[in-house]
mmCIF file of C-alpha atoms and ligand atoms in Angstrom:
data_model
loop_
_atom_site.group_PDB
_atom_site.id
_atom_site.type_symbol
_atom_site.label_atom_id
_atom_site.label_comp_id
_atom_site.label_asym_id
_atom_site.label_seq_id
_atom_site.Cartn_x
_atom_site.Cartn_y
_atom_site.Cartn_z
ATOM 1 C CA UNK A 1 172.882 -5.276 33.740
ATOM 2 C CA UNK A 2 174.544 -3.188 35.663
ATOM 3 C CA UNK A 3 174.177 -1.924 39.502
ATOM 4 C CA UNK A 4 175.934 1.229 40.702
ATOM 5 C CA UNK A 5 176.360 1.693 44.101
ATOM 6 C CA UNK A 6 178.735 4.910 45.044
ATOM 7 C CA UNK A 7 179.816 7.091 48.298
ATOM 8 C CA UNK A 8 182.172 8.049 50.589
ATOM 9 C CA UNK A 9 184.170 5.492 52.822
ATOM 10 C CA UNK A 10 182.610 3.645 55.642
ATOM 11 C CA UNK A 11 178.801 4.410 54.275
ATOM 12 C CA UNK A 12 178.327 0.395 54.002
ATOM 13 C CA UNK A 13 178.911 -0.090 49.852
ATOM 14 C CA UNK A 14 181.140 -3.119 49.817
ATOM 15 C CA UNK A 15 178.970 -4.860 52.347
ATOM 16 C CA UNK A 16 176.319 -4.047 50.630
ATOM 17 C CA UNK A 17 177.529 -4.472 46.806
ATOM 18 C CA UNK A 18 178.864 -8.164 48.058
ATOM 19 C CA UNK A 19 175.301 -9.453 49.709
ATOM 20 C CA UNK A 20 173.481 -7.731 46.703
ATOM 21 C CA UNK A 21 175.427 -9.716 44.326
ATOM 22 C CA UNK A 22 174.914 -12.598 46.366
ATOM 23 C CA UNK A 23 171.210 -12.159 46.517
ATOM 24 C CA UNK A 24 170.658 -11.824 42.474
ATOM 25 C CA UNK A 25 173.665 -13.937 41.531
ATOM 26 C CA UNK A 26 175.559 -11.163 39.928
ATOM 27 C CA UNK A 27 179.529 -10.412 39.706
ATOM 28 C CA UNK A 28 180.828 -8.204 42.618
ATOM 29 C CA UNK A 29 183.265 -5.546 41.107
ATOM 30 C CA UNK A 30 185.284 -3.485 43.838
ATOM 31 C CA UNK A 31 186.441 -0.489 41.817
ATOM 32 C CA UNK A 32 188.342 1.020 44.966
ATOM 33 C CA UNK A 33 190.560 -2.428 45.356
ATOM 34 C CA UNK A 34 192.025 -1.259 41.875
ATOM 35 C CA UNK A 35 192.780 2.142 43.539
ATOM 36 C CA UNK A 36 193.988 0.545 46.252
ATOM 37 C CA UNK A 37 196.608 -1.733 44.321
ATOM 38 C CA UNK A 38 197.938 0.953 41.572
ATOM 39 C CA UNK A 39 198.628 3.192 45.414
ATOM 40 C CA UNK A 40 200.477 -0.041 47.010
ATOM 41 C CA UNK A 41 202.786 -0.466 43.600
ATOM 42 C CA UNK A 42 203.995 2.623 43.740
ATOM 43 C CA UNK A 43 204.349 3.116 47.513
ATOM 44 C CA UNK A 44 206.164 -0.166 46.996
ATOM 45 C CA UNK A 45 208.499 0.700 43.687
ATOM 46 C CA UNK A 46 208.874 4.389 44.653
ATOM 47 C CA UNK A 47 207.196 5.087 41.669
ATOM 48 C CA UNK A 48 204.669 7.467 40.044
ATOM 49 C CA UNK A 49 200.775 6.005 39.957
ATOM 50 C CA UNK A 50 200.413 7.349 36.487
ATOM 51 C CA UNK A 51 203.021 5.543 35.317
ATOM 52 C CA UNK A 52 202.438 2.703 36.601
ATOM 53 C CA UNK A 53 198.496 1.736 36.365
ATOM 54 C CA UNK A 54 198.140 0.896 32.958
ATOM 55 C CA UNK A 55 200.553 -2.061 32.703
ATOM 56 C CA UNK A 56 199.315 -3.420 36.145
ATOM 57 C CA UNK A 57 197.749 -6.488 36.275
ATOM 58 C CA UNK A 58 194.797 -6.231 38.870
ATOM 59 C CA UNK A 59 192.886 -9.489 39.515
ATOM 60 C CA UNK A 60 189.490 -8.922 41.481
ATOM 61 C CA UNK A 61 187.875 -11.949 43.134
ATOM 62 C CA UNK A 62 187.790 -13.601 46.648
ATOM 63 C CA UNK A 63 191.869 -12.613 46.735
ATOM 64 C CA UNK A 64 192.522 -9.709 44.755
ATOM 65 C CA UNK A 65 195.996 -10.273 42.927
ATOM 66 C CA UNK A 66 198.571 -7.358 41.840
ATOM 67 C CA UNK A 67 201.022 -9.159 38.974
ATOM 68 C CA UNK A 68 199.780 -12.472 40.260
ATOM 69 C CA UNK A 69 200.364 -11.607 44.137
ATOM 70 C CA UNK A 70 197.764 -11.914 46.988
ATOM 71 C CA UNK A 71 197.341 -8.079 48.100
ATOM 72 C CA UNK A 72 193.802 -8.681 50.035
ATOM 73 C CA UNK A 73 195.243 -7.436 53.406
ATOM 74 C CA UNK A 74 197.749 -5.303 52.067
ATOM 75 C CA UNK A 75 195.663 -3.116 50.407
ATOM 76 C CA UNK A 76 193.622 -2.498 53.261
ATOM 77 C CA UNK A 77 196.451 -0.623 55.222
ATOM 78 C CA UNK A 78 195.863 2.885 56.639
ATOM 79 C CA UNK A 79 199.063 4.251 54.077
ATOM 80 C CA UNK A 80 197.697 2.237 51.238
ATOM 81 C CA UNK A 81 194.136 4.148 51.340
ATOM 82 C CA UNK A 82 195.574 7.391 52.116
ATOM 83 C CA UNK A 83 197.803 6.563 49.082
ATOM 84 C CA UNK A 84 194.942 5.417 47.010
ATOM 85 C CA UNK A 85 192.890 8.597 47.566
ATOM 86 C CA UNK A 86 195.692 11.240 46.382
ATOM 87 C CA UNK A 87 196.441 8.780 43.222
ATOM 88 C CA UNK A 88 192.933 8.820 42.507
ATOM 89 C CA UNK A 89 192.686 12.407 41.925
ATOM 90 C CA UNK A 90 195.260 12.123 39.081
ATOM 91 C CA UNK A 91 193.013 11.718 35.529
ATOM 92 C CA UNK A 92 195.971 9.884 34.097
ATOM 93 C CA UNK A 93 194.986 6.980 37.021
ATOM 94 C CA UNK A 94 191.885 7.310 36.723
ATOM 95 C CA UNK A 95 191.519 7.025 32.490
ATOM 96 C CA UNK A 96 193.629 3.815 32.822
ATOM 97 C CA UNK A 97 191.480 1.858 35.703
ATOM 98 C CA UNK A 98 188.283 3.502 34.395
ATOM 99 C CA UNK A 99 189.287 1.121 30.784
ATOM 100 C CA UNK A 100 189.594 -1.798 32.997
ATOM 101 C CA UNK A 101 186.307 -1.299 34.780
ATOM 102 C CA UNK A 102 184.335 -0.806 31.424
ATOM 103 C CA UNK A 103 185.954 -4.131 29.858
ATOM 104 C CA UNK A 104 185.014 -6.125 33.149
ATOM 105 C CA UNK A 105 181.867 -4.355 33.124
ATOM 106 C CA UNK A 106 180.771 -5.102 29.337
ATOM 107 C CA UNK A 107 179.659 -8.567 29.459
ATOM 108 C CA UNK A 108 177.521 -9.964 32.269
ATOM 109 C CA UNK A 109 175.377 -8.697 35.470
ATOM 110 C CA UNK A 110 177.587 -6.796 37.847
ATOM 111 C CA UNK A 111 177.356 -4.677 41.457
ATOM 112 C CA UNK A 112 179.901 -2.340 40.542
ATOM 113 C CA UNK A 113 180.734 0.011 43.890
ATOM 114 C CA UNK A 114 183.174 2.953 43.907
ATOM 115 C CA UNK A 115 183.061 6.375 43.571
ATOM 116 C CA UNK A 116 182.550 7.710 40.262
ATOM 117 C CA UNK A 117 180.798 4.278 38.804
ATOM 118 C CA UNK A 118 177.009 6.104 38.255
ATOM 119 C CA UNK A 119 178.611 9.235 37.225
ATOM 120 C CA UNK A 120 181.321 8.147 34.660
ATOM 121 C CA UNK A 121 182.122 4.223 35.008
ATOM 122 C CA UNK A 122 179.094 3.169 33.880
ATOM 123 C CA UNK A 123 176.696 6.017 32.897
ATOM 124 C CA UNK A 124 173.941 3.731 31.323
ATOM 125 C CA UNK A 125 174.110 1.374 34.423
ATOM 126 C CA UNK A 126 170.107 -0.048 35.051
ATOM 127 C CA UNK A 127 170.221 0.887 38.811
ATOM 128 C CA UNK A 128 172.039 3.610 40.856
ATOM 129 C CA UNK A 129 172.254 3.976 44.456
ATOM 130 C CA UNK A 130 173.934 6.377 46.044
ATOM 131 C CA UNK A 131 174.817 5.394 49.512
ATOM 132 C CA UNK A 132 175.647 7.606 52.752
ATOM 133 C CA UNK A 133 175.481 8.072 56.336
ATOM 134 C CA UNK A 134 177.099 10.247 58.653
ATOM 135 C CA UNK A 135 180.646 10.659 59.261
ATOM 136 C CA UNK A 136 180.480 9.320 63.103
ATOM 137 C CA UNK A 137 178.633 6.405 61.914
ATOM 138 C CA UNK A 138 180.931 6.127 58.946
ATOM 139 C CA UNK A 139 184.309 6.017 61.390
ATOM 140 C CA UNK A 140 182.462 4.244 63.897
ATOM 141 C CA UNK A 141 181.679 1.625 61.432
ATOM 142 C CA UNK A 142 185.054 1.810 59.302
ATOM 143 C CA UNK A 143 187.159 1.531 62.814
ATOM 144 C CA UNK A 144 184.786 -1.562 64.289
ATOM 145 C CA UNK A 145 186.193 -3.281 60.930
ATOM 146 C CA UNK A 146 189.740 -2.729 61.321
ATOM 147 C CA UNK A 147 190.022 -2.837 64.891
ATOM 148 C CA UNK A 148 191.664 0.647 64.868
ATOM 149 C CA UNK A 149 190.968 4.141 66.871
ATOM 150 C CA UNK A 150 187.724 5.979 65.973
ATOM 151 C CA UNK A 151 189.581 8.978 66.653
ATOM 152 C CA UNK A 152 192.052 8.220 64.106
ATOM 153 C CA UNK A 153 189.732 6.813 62.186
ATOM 154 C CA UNK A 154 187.554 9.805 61.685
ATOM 155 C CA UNK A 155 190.337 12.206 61.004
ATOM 156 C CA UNK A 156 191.686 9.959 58.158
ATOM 157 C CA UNK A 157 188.474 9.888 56.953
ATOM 158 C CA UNK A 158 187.216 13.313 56.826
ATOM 159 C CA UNK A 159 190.747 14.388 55.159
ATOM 160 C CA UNK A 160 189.621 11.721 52.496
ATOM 161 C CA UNK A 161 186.065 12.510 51.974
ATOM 162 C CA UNK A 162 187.209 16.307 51.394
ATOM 163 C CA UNK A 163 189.985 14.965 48.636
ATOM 164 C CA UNK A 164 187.287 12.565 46.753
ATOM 165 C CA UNK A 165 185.158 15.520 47.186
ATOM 166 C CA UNK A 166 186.544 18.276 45.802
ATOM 167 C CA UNK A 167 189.478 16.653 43.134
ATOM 168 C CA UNK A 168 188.876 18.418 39.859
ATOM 169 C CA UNK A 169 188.644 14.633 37.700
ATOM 170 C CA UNK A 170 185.515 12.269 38.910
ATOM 171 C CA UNK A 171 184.419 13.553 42.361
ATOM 172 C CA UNK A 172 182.602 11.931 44.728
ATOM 173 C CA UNK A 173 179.398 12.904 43.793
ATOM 174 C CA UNK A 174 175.464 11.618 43.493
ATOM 175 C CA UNK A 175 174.159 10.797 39.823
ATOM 176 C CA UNK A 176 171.341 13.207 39.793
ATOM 177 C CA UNK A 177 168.877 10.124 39.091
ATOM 178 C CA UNK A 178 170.442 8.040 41.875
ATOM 179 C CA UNK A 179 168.349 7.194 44.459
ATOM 180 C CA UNK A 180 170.339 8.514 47.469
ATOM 181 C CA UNK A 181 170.166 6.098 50.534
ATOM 182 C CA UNK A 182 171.178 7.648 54.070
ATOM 183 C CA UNK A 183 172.432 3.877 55.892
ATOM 184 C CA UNK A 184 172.767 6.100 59.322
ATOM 185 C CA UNK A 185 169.413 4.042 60.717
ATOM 186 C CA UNK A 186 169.245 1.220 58.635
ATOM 187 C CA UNK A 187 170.429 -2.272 59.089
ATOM 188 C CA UNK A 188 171.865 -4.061 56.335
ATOM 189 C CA UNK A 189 169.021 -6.766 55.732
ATOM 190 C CA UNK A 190 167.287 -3.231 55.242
ATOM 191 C CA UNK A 191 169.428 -1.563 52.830
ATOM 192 C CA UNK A 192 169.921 -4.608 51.089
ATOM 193 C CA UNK A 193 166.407 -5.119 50.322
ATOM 194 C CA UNK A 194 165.997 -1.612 48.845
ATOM 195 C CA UNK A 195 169.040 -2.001 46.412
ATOM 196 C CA UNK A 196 167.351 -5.962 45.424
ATOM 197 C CA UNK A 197 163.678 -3.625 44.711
ATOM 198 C CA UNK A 198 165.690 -1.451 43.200
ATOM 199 C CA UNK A 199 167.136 -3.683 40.851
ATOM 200 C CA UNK A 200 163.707 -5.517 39.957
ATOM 201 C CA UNK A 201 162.349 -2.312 38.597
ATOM 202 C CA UNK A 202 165.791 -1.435 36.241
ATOM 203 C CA UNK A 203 165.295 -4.914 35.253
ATOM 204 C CA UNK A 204 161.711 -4.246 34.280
ATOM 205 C CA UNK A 205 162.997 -1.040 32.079
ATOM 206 C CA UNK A 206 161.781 1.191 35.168
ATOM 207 C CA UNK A 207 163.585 4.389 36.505
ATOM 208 C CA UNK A 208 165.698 3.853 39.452
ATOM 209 C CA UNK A 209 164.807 6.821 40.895
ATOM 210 C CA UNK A 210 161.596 7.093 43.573
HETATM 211 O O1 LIG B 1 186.611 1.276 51.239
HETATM 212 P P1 LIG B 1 186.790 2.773 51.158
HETATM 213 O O2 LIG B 1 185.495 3.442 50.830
HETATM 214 O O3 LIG B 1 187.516 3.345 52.291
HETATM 215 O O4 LIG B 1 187.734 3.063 49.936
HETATM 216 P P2 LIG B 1 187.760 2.366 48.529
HETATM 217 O O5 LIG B 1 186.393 2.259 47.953
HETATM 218 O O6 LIG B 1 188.542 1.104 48.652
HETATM 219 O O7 LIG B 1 188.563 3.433 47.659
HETATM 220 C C1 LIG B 1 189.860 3.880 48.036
HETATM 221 C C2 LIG B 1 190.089 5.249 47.385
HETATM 222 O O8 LIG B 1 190.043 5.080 45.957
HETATM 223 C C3 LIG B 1 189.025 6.303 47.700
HETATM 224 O O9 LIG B 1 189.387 7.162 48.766
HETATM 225 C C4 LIG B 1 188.898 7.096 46.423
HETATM 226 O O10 LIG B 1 189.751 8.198 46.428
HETATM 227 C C5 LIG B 1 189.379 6.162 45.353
HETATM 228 N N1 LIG B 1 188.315 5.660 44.462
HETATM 229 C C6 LIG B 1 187.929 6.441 43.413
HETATM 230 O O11 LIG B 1 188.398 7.557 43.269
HETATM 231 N N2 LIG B 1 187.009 5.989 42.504
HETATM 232 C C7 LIG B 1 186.461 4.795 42.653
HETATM 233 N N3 LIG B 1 185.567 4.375 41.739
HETATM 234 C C8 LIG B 1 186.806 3.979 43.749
HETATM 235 C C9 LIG B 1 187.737 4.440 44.652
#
């Protein structure tokens, strides 16, 4: 089966996606690292995303590996996801890694976290959880992990959240039967329990919804 967790940066999905596969033994699958890598080849080649993404060979795991290269940190970098976010709004990029995602995603039990993986990844996926909280949290949060300026931080950020937000292709946007989780208050034992409920009532056939 499949769990969906989407929402904008910093809102806690890839901490949570990783210790919710953890819990229920299922495949972590970090849609935005593929973003991440198809921005970082063409940064690197001078080349157009589109052109590039389908005849990239992305490797997800521990190490995530672009054409057999270890690009964990790279990817990470402020131009990289600033990058990522204005290739992501082109559909040509996004019908190329959205084929990769639904071969990955076809055999096995998966947390799937991204953007668009409720909406369009992954429509029939058993769970979805939308996950939020507010933008100070969010930069607080994002710049705590990268040891970088909340300032900066939340500027990058809210330039971001209004490109996922309102590109034309796949915007960031809640599944209307997600079950829409505001993180502001919540620790991450908490949150992590809901999504692991969650998931034990898709598994029974049950609506994810409340
Ligand atoms: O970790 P963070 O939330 O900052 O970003 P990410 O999940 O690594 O995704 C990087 C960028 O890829 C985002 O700003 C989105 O524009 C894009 N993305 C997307 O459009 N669809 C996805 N399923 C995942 C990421």
């Amino acid at each position: 089966m499949v769990i969906a967790i989407d929402g904008p940066a910093g809102a806690g999905k890839s901490t949570v996606a990783r210790a919710v596969a953890r819990a229920l033994g299922f495949t972590y699958l970090d849609s935005g690292a593929m973003y991440r890598c198809v921005a970082l080849a063409a940064l690197e080649r001078a080349a157009e995303p589109a052109a590039l993404a389908p005849g990239l060979a992305i490797s997800l795991g521990d190490r995530v590996l672009l054409d057999g290269r270890d690009v964990t940190e790279a990817i990470r970098a402020p131009e990289v996801s600033e990058a990522a976010s204005r290739a992501a709004a082109d559909p040509d990029v996004r019908r190329a890694l959205v084929v990769k995602q639904r071969e990955l995603l076809a055999g096995g039990d998966w947390v799937a976290e991204g953007r668009d993986i409720g909406t369009v990844v992954a429509p029939d996926a058993a769970v979805k959880v939308f996950l939020t909280a507010d933008p100070a949290e969010r930069a607080r949060r994002r710049a705590a992990e990268l040891g970088a300026d909340v300032g900066v931080v939340a500027a990058e950020q809210s330039i971001r959240d209004a490109r996922d937000a309102t590109r034309e292709h796949s915007p960031l946007e809640s599944a209307p039967e997600a079950t829409v989780l505001d993180t502001t208050g919540m620790s991450l034992e908490d949150v992590v329990g809901h999504v692991v409920a969650l998931a034990g009532r898709g598994r029974a056939g049950e609506p994810s919804a409340p």
